[in-house]
XYZ file of C-alpha atoms in Angstrom:
570
model
C 37.370 5.361 14.112
C 33.697 3.076 13.415
C 33.254 2.732 17.657
C 33.567 6.406 18.479
C 31.543 7.392 14.954
C 28.511 5.395 15.963
C 28.951 6.707 19.756
C 28.684 9.762 19.028
C 25.479 9.257 16.546
C 23.529 7.956 18.962
C 24.773 10.052 22.132
C 25.557 13.897 19.993
C 24.694 16.385 23.829
C 25.364 19.421 21.635
C 22.757 19.580 18.784
C 19.038 19.354 19.482
C 16.438 17.629 16.310
C 13.245 18.601 15.302
C 10.734 17.203 13.717
C 7.511 18.864 13.039
C 4.661 16.525 11.388
C 0.838 16.094 11.675
C 1.385 12.371 10.973
C 4.098 10.970 12.814
C 5.304 6.901 13.222
C 6.527 4.973 15.441
C 9.723 5.845 14.572
C 9.979 9.589 14.653
C 8.378 9.205 17.629
C 11.410 7.219 19.199
C 13.892 9.372 17.970
C 12.345 12.744 18.835
C 10.275 12.655 21.169
C 10.290 13.072 24.919
C 10.173 10.391 27.503
C 6.886 10.131 29.635
C 5.096 9.728 32.709
C 5.750 6.227 31.559
C 8.914 5.960 28.990
C 7.404 5.694 25.951
C 8.416 8.833 23.616
C 5.650 11.733 23.292
C 5.807 14.778 21.416
C 7.107 17.531 23.196
C 3.832 19.194 22.054
C 0.406 18.866 20.366
C -2.045 20.915 17.709
C -4.268 17.953 16.799
C -6.182 17.564 14.113
C -9.252 18.260 15.763
C -8.218 21.402 17.296
C -7.269 22.731 13.841
C -10.295 21.056 12.531
C -12.186 22.809 15.389
C -10.695 26.077 15.701
C -11.296 26.372 11.590
C -7.298 25.937 10.464
C -8.276 23.183 8.344
C -11.366 21.467 7.676
C -12.630 17.591 8.274
C -12.828 16.155 5.145
C -14.297 12.833 6.292
C -17.599 14.996 6.826
C -19.235 13.714 3.211
C -18.005 10.523 1.862
C -19.202 8.468 -0.806
C -18.170 5.009 -1.170
C -18.543 3.346 -4.887
C -18.709 -0.492 -4.700
C -18.185 -2.203 -8.771
C -19.821 -4.416 -10.442
C -18.690 -6.183 -13.056
C -19.869 -10.109 -15.027
C -16.603 -11.508 -16.953
C -16.402 -14.103 -19.432
C -13.026 -16.676 -20.810
C -14.209 -18.636 -23.850
C -17.678 -17.992 -23.826
C -17.768 -19.069 -20.648
C -19.635 -16.301 -18.636
C -18.691 -15.586 -14.906
C -19.909 -13.174 -12.358
C -18.799 -11.191 -9.420
C -18.446 -7.982 -7.993
C -15.386 -5.985 -7.081
C -14.247 -4.760 -3.943
C -11.088 -2.506 -4.579
C -7.908 -4.592 -5.022
C -7.648 -6.999 -6.306
C -3.573 -9.359 -4.950
C -0.810 -10.922 -6.338
C 0.329 -12.993 -9.176
C 2.097 -14.567 -12.680
C 1.582 -16.886 -14.875
C 2.180 -19.271 -18.325
C 0.835 -18.587 -21.844
C -1.702 -20.416 -23.626
C -5.101 -22.551 -23.523
C -7.552 -24.229 -20.843
C -5.050 -26.052 -19.924
C -2.427 -24.566 -18.717
C -1.885 -23.509 -15.174
C -1.623 -20.155 -13.240
C -0.787 -19.168 -9.745
C -3.752 -17.938 -8.229
C -3.008 -14.942 -6.313
C -1.256 -13.837 -9.111
C -3.499 -14.428 -12.507
C -6.439 -12.334 -9.731
C -4.332 -9.448 -9.618
C -4.005 -9.893 -13.512
C -7.532 -9.977 -14.190
C -8.414 -7.624 -11.797
C -5.998 -4.933 -13.003
C -7.296 -5.966 -16.331
C -11.248 -4.568 -15.236
C -9.244 -1.678 -13.412
C -7.442 -0.137 -15.972
C -10.804 -1.622 -18.581
C -12.005 1.294 -21.433
C -14.553 1.030 -20.168
C -14.560 0.614 -16.386
C -12.421 3.901 -16.757
C -14.761 6.067 -19.174
C -17.936 4.968 -16.379
C -16.154 5.906 -13.454
C -14.987 9.316 -15.880
C -18.641 9.875 -16.731
C -19.479 10.245 -12.501
C -16.180 12.376 -11.678
C -17.494 14.925 -14.304
C -21.614 15.231 -13.620
C -20.908 15.331 -9.922
C -18.300 17.789 -10.164
C -19.913 20.219 -12.242
C -23.446 19.307 -10.250
C -22.262 19.208 -7.196
C -18.413 21.682 -7.407
C -17.720 23.771 -10.259
C -19.901 26.706 -8.387
C -18.474 26.652 -5.184
C -16.021 29.640 -4.324
C -17.662 31.595 -6.913
C -16.536 29.607 -9.400
C -13.697 28.922 -8.221
C -13.550 25.278 -7.183
C -11.483 22.725 -8.165
C -11.172 18.806 -8.184
C -7.912 16.520 -7.638
C -8.500 12.115 -9.270
C -6.273 10.576 -7.539
C -5.413 7.045 -9.725
C -3.637 3.960 -9.096
C -0.587 3.927 -11.607
C 1.091 6.334 -14.527
C -1.238 3.866 -16.699
C -4.091 3.958 -15.540
C -3.512 8.237 -15.069
C -3.088 7.954 -18.474
C -5.601 6.821 -19.665
C -8.331 8.706 -17.387
C -6.822 12.095 -19.185
C -7.376 10.275 -22.762
C -10.906 9.754 -20.843
C -11.379 12.483 -19.472
C -10.985 14.793 -22.846
C -13.422 12.472 -24.731
C -16.044 12.839 -21.951
C -16.772 16.750 -22.052
C -15.885 16.903 -25.658
C -18.253 14.219 -26.732
C -21.260 16.376 -24.707
C -19.841 19.401 -25.256
C -18.513 20.373 -21.754
C -16.713 23.673 -22.051
C -16.975 24.430 -19.067
C -14.131 21.413 -17.030
C -10.903 21.046 -18.241
C -8.355 18.502 -16.463
C -4.413 18.378 -16.565
C -2.571 15.263 -16.099
C 0.419 14.723 -13.557
C 3.230 11.539 -13.382
C 7.022 11.377 -13.343
C 8.792 10.326 -16.502
C 7.222 8.450 -19.942
C 4.391 6.063 -20.313
C 4.180 3.935 -23.735
C 0.581 2.709 -23.640
C -0.306 1.128 -26.984
C -3.399 -0.215 -26.153
C -5.044 3.371 -25.359
C -4.214 4.187 -28.887
C -0.212 5.859 -29.389
C 2.391 3.815 -30.376
C 3.845 7.324 -28.671
C 5.615 7.756 -25.440
C 3.278 9.775 -23.367
C 4.180 12.673 -20.628
C 3.072 16.125 -18.707
C 4.023 17.812 -22.708
C 2.141 16.253 -24.657
C -1.093 15.250 -22.191
C -1.783 18.949 -20.864
C -0.960 21.134 -24.356
C -2.581 23.377 -22.336
C 0.127 24.458 -20.530
C 1.783 26.089 -23.257
C 5.549 25.666 -21.071
C 4.140 26.766 -17.430
C 4.780 24.590 -14.259
C 1.994 22.626 -13.229
C 0.969 23.971 -10.409
C 1.011 27.062 -11.362
C -1.430 25.944 -14.536
C -3.535 24.302 -12.288
C -3.974 27.739 -9.893
C -5.532 29.593 -12.693
C -8.965 29.232 -14.049
C -8.775 27.551 -17.288
C -7.984 24.336 -15.089
C -11.002 22.613 -13.614
C -9.313 19.419 -12.694
C -5.814 17.773 -11.602
C -5.312 13.563 -12.371
C -2.441 12.281 -10.384
C -0.224 9.318 -10.352
C 1.225 9.923 -6.765
C 2.625 12.452 -8.259
C 1.753 15.806 -6.322
C -1.146 12.929 -3.917
C 0.643 14.511 -1.386
C 2.767 17.781 -0.227
C 0.782 19.552 -2.619
C -0.874 22.495 -1.156
C -4.292 24.138 -3.337
C -7.273 25.403 -1.169
C -9.187 25.293 -4.092
C -9.519 22.326 -3.992
C -13.256 20.599 -2.864
C -13.687 17.252 -4.011
C -11.111 14.305 -4.554
C -12.191 10.823 -6.344
C -9.555 8.301 -5.340
C -9.745 5.549 -7.839
C -6.475 3.329 -5.328
C -5.876 1.395 -2.592
C -5.084 4.167 0.319
C -4.085 2.926 4.134
C -1.700 3.886 7.040
C 0.058 7.608 6.467
C -0.599 7.614 3.133
C -4.527 7.821 3.008
C -3.832 10.807 6.085
C -1.780 12.574 3.545
C -3.446 11.966 0.244
C -7.296 13.356 1.752
C -5.745 15.515 3.498
C -5.269 17.771 -0.088
C -8.471 18.794 0.904
C -8.341 19.772 4.114
C -7.127 23.368 3.105
C -9.150 25.853 4.106
C -9.842 29.253 1.786
C -12.064 31.775 3.628
C -14.778 32.729 4.095
C -16.175 30.447 0.637
C -14.963 27.090 1.450
C -17.376 25.057 4.398
C -16.897 21.603 2.788
C -15.072 18.668 1.280
C -15.860 15.362 -1.186
C -14.880 12.513 -1.537
C -15.552 9.819 -4.049
C -13.940 6.941 -3.055
C -13.916 3.751 -6.029
C -11.743 1.710 -4.007
C -11.610 1.955 -0.290
C -13.803 1.151 2.824
C -15.060 4.541 5.114
C -13.894 2.630 8.033
C -10.531 1.786 6.868
C -10.295 5.207 6.180
C -11.369 6.014 9.522
C -9.450 3.579 10.847
C -6.476 5.269 8.988
C -7.200 8.791 9.824
C -7.663 8.219 13.351
C -3.875 7.796 15.152
C -3.802 10.787 14.432
C -6.603 12.539 15.087
C -6.134 13.867 18.868
C -2.804 12.993 19.826
C -0.217 10.141 18.574
C 0.855 7.559 21.231
C 3.498 5.124 21.119
C 2.782 1.001 22.802
C 6.294 0.579 23.550
C 9.605 1.627 22.160
C 11.950 -0.802 19.914
C 13.334 -3.182 21.675
C 16.827 -2.795 20.082
C 18.047 -6.481 20.359
C 15.810 -7.099 17.235
C 19.131 -5.695 15.238
C 21.390 -9.222 17.065
C 17.973 -11.792 16.058
C 18.035 -10.136 12.331
C 22.447 -10.719 12.580
C 22.058 -13.852 13.696
C 18.933 -14.695 10.804
C 21.760 -13.558 8.271
C 24.577 -14.900 9.240
C 24.105 -18.434 8.400
C 23.238 -18.267 5.338
C 25.991 -18.337 5.249
C 26.004 -15.889 1.233
C 28.800 -13.931 2.715
C 32.041 -13.933 5.438
C 33.461 -11.930 7.504
C 36.877 -11.643 6.293
C 34.340 -10.054 3.239
C 32.433 -7.342 5.179
C 35.653 -6.809 7.018
C 37.750 -5.803 3.906
C 35.270 -3.491 2.714
C 35.443 -1.688 6.340
C 38.837 -0.876 5.467
C 38.665 0.046 2.093
C 35.737 2.400 3.548
C 37.461 3.760 6.071
C 39.759 4.888 3.586
C 37.983 5.923 1.378
C 39.771 3.698 -1.679
C 35.935 4.828 -4.332
C 33.518 2.291 -4.827
C 35.005 0.403 -7.367
C 37.060 -0.841 -3.974
C 34.356 -1.223 -1.695
C 32.607 -3.085 -4.995
C 35.414 -5.854 -5.088
C 34.343 -7.285 -1.089
C 30.720 -7.053 -1.788
C 30.966 -8.789 -5.199
C 31.829 -12.905 -4.107
C 28.487 -12.356 -1.618
C 26.618 -10.923 -5.006
C 27.723 -14.292 -6.505
C 27.294 -16.741 -4.407
C 23.794 -15.988 -4.071
C 23.265 -14.828 -8.293
C 24.507 -18.677 -8.432
C 22.278 -20.616 -5.201
C 19.705 -18.986 -7.013
C 19.701 -19.660 -10.008
C 20.313 -23.536 -8.882
C 17.530 -22.840 -6.840
C 14.682 -21.874 -9.739
C 16.363 -24.340 -11.670
C 15.793 -27.688 -9.651
C 12.107 -26.236 -8.587
C 13.655 -26.045 -4.818
C 10.961 -24.680 -3.895
C 12.869 -25.035 -0.563
C 16.091 -23.258 -1.537
C 13.944 -20.252 -2.597
C 12.202 -19.264 -0.098
C 15.934 -19.048 2.145
C 17.485 -17.029 -0.279
C 13.797 -14.948 -0.888
C 14.130 -15.133 3.208
C 17.479 -13.533 3.241
C 17.089 -11.168 0.784
C 13.906 -9.423 2.554
C 16.084 -9.611 5.944
C 19.151 -7.879 4.145
C 16.787 -4.738 3.795
C 15.460 -5.709 7.706
C 19.046 -5.261 8.980
C 20.059 -2.442 7.086
C 16.004 -0.258 8.242
C 16.783 -1.610 11.606
C 20.300 -1.001 12.402
C 20.168 2.650 11.017
C 17.093 3.534 13.031
C 18.438 2.146 15.936
C 21.796 2.963 16.238
C 20.694 6.513 15.929
C 18.849 5.495 19.449
C 22.177 3.455 21.620
C 25.127 3.363 21.200
C 25.531 -1.009 20.252
C 29.332 -0.257 20.968
C 30.194 -3.049 18.557
C 31.341 -1.701 15.499
C 30.451 -5.491 13.793
C 27.049 -3.771 13.211
C 28.095 -0.765 11.837
C 30.532 -2.400 9.256
C 27.728 -4.848 7.856
C 25.324 -2.368 7.421
C 27.796 -0.778 5.759
C 28.139 -3.938 3.420
C 24.926 -5.219 3.023
C 24.010 -1.535 2.263
C 25.253 -2.460 -0.831
C 24.795 -5.880 -1.268
C 21.177 -4.816 -0.969
C 20.322 -3.828 -4.668
C 22.897 -6.999 -6.804
C 20.553 -9.730 -5.375
C 17.957 -10.715 -7.978
C 14.901 -12.182 -6.108
C 14.720 -14.657 -8.872
C 10.924 -14.469 -9.705
C 9.979 -15.551 -13.317
C 7.638 -12.752 -14.600
C 5.923 -14.411 -17.609
C 2.959 -12.739 -18.859
C -0.668 -14.598 -18.089
C -2.553 -14.704 -21.848
C -6.510 -12.697 -21.079
C -6.787 -12.194 -24.891
C -9.586 -14.917 -23.827
C -11.483 -12.679 -20.929
C -13.532 -10.234 -21.799
C -16.356 -7.834 -19.730
C -20.354 -8.755 -20.732
C -21.661 -6.534 -17.613
C -19.875 -3.348 -15.187
C -21.147 -1.066 -12.980
C -20.846 1.465 -10.577
C -22.927 1.634 -7.860
C -23.136 4.322 -5.678
C -22.968 3.365 -1.168
C -24.981 5.216 0.918
C -23.167 9.024 1.917
C -21.606 8.879 5.298
C -19.585 11.382 7.764
C -16.281 9.985 9.343
C -16.642 9.805 12.650
C -13.105 10.363 14.451
C -12.031 9.719 16.854
C -8.340 9.059 18.793
C -7.071 5.517 17.694
C -4.541 3.060 19.133
C -1.453 3.480 19.377
C 1.424 2.939 17.113
C 3.062 -0.049 17.818
C 6.992 -0.040 17.329
C 9.067 -2.771 15.684
C 8.995 -6.134 17.736
C 10.549 -8.206 15.352
C 13.423 -8.981 13.179
C 13.216 -10.037 9.424
C 10.556 -12.933 9.650
C 9.977 -12.639 5.383
C 7.882 -15.716 4.509
C 7.712 -16.371 0.853
C 4.301 -18.742 -0.336
C 4.604 -21.464 -2.700
C 2.109 -20.909 -5.943
C -0.906 -21.862 -5.912
C -1.041 -23.253 -9.027
C -4.802 -23.683 -10.748
C -5.918 -23.075 -14.189
C -7.268 -19.822 -15.405
C -11.273 -20.657 -16.196
C -10.950 -21.848 -11.536
C -9.319 -17.732 -11.447
C -11.664 -16.048 -12.563
C -14.636 -18.344 -11.520
C -13.006 -18.075 -7.560
C -13.491 -14.611 -8.592
C -16.678 -14.219 -10.320
C -19.282 -16.952 -8.422
C -19.979 -13.738 -5.744
C -23.314 -13.130 -7.496
C -24.180 -16.533 -7.031
C -27.351 -17.197 -4.146
C -28.452 -17.718 -0.292
C -25.707 -19.963 1.065
C -27.211 -23.339 3.162
C -27.165 -23.181 6.470
C -25.248 -26.536 6.364
C -22.494 -25.793 4.722
C -21.299 -22.937 7.706
C -19.610 -25.118 9.529
C -17.901 -26.102 7.095
C -16.877 -22.277 5.564
C -15.951 -21.364 9.243
C -13.878 -24.427 10.040
C -12.344 -23.943 6.942
C -11.036 -20.192 7.613
C -9.898 -20.954 11.113
C -7.670 -23.716 9.497
C -5.844 -20.849 6.409
C -5.490 -18.589 9.929
C -4.240 -21.280 11.597
C -1.438 -21.936 8.410
C 0.004 -19.156 8.692
C 3.617 -18.687 9.879
C 3.513 -14.787 10.065
C 0.858 -14.848 11.722
C 2.333 -17.294 14.217
C 5.119 -15.465 14.544
C 3.231 -12.277 15.382
C 1.342 -14.165 18.253
C 3.938 -15.656 19.807
C 5.520 -12.041 20.243
C 1.931 -10.210 20.896
C -0.401 -9.975 23.277
C -3.746 -10.248 22.402
C -4.755 -6.890 21.747
C -1.437 -6.479 19.696
C -2.359 -8.902 17.971
C -5.417 -8.133 16.968
C -4.065 -5.097 15.313
C -1.784 -6.983 13.089
C -2.739 -5.441 9.858
C -1.299 -9.435 8.560
C -4.646 -10.833 10.056
C -7.539 -9.055 6.864
C -4.496 -10.000 4.637
C -5.281 -14.193 5.555
C -9.046 -13.759 6.238
C -9.159 -12.549 2.499
C -7.204 -14.826 1.499
C -8.408 -17.571 2.913
C -12.878 -16.142 2.754
C -12.083 -16.455 -1.060
C -10.111 -20.153 -0.056
C -13.521 -21.924 1.007
C -15.259 -20.888 -2.270
C -14.957 -24.104 -2.531
C -17.355 -24.943 0.345
C -19.480 -22.447 -0.743
C -18.713 -19.662 -2.676
C -22.076 -18.253 -1.872
C -21.438 -17.101 2.326
C -18.207 -17.146 0.899
C -18.820 -13.404 -1.317
C -22.097 -12.406 2.174
C -18.132 -12.540 3.790
C -16.613 -10.480 1.279
C -19.034 -8.233 0.458
C -20.204 -7.336 3.985
C -18.282 -5.543 5.909
C -20.213 -6.015 9.643
C -20.392 -9.988 8.813
C -17.064 -9.859 7.788
C -15.922 -8.465 11.329
C -17.602 -9.802 13.429
C -16.907 -13.622 12.307
C -13.338 -12.671 12.448
C -13.448 -10.779 15.534
C -14.759 -14.533 16.866
C -12.730 -16.924 15.567
C -9.493 -14.856 16.643
C -9.280 -16.114 20.692
C -9.345 -19.087 19.337
C -6.664 -18.890 16.374
C -4.025 -16.439 19.132
C -4.338 -19.731 21.477
C -4.245 -22.082 18.656
C -0.411 -20.281 17.664
C 0.029 -19.118 20.322
C 1.131 -22.671 21.480
C 2.109 -24.156 18.394
C 5.289 -25.498 18.181
């Protein structure tokens, strides 16, 4: 029965499938595309973003793009540091207590940066910039009907933006600008001054029972503050400006900023983007694959499903008899409880092994279990996609996919989420600096890459350092000129750190240099390496972090050597 089902799914000759999208992913092209002359899938028809802009059906949202940089100075227990924030921080966890406590550096960086991002001073300054820019440059457009959207990084950020927005317009007596806030569910945020759960209903008293879309379409409201909701798939042609305070990338960047591209003839002829969190070049790179024609570099190798299945089988978490029993129960439709019975032993084994490893601080075992957990999700995604393209003629792969899909939610990460105590941290200075206004010049970009590898998830060992050292690392960015004698040490350190990455090693050994250069993991590893070089020279590291041209030039020089080393590593 399973063999017949998988064969029918992969070889349905009497059904036509169509996908209509402005931002196709690699999987979309593979699933719906027609084979081109070179054998790779391509769209059966194209009306490109470039053509739509040239013919006036949509607007070019990157024409007036203004990035902002946030500079701030922090102190911890009276000790002062200086820093600049160029966007979102990294990740983290820590222990409570005093200066002698150790914290996970990556986790602490994220906590500190998130604390700064949500700080009332930070948000109130951004609100001032947003409101004044809107009133001076946007509000009078479309015969006074122009609107704007503010993209925030979280539901809590949206709540605080709404409170700060209402407070600022009230203090200044502005009656010509009012905001709605959109987010799902309820947010409890005592730090904002209320213990009451906050929702769209009680934060938007002017709704009067109306849908947010309908209320925003009226002349009563000019600004929509959003947290994921309405960030994509929302059609309001009167939006002329967007204020971005969230890290965006890839398809999400294109879909978010495209809320602006709707025309409103004959009045809407340009748009504005003020961005507090992203670099112009990164946004242009995100748009590039979709500007002219979206192409696919290659097709996915169907054997990656077998590779991932072999990785999972050696972990010893599930037994073949359990998967077979699950499949039998599934085929005769015995119900959810009967299916859970077959999955439970594997879930219990994983839980016991993870608990034992955590209690014993066995980092190697924790890493292996974390990789298994990630590879489970990878296998399910790979198989569900590729089984629509290929008939594997192997019912075991179908059984395993069904079994793992139910197992996946029951696998705990084992991570301990202990909060970082930031009570002794204070902001001594914070300011937002407008950068040069730029027009994002678009042209055809690099082809989309298909999935090439089996699951390769890895988990880093926490780098435990004192909280003062964490702040020191992210605050040393205002230091003076770097001595020339230290340049060699810094560059060598960055190169060594890149060559230590197992993720980059795997990618170098499975891809060409051109494909390796396109990996999004390189930027992450490079940034981590530069931050890690602070010990050698905080000054030069700061210049690299704050100067995109310098960073790209340095990375461009290092990558060929790094690629050669990693591709030959055993």
